[in-house]
Phi, psi and omega in degrees: 000312180297320180296335180279314188272330182298319178298342177277358179087012182268144172283136183243132173241121180259108185270128177226158175286152179299322179296314180298320180294328178284320181290317181229086181303139179296155177299151182309319184291342179263345185309318180297341182261350185280131175238118179276132177294134177303148178289135180248130182288168185299324180296318179291322180295330181298332179279352180260144174280116191337277187283326186290315185243058179291156176304324180293316178299316179296322180295315177299314180301313181292324176298313180297320179294315181298315182273348182061042186242168174293151178218141187256118182193145179256002184286150180270102181271011178270356183294151182308323185298340181276348182299335182278350181283147180299334183271006185304312183295323177295320179299326183278350182235260184300320181300320179295319181290334183266351183284136179244117173276163183207171169211167173249128183285184183297345180258007179080014181272136177294130179229107177289148180263351174231147178273153174282133181300142180306319180301326177292320179292322179294321178295325182287333184287000000 
């Protein structure tokens, strides 16, 4: 993902869980772009639907909302369980327009399914 977007002049933030970063530290060349999701205590996690509303998903969502930037994720945020989140209205408007779905091709190369808007690329240059 970083190899795709950095040559376009975009700042890339790679969000990982703190646990994942401790178990498998990111490669040195990615460290400046890695943002660890804050640790969420068990009580807060109880209010989230396990896989759907993980702390990492919420953190990515809030970062994108705060910065008003594109975000790369394949998860379906239109599900009913997301209606209770503070970011629901953003998800239904600007968030939807800024979300980038992706796939990896047969050679393992990242392929975004939506293009980044020209104004974002101009701002990055």
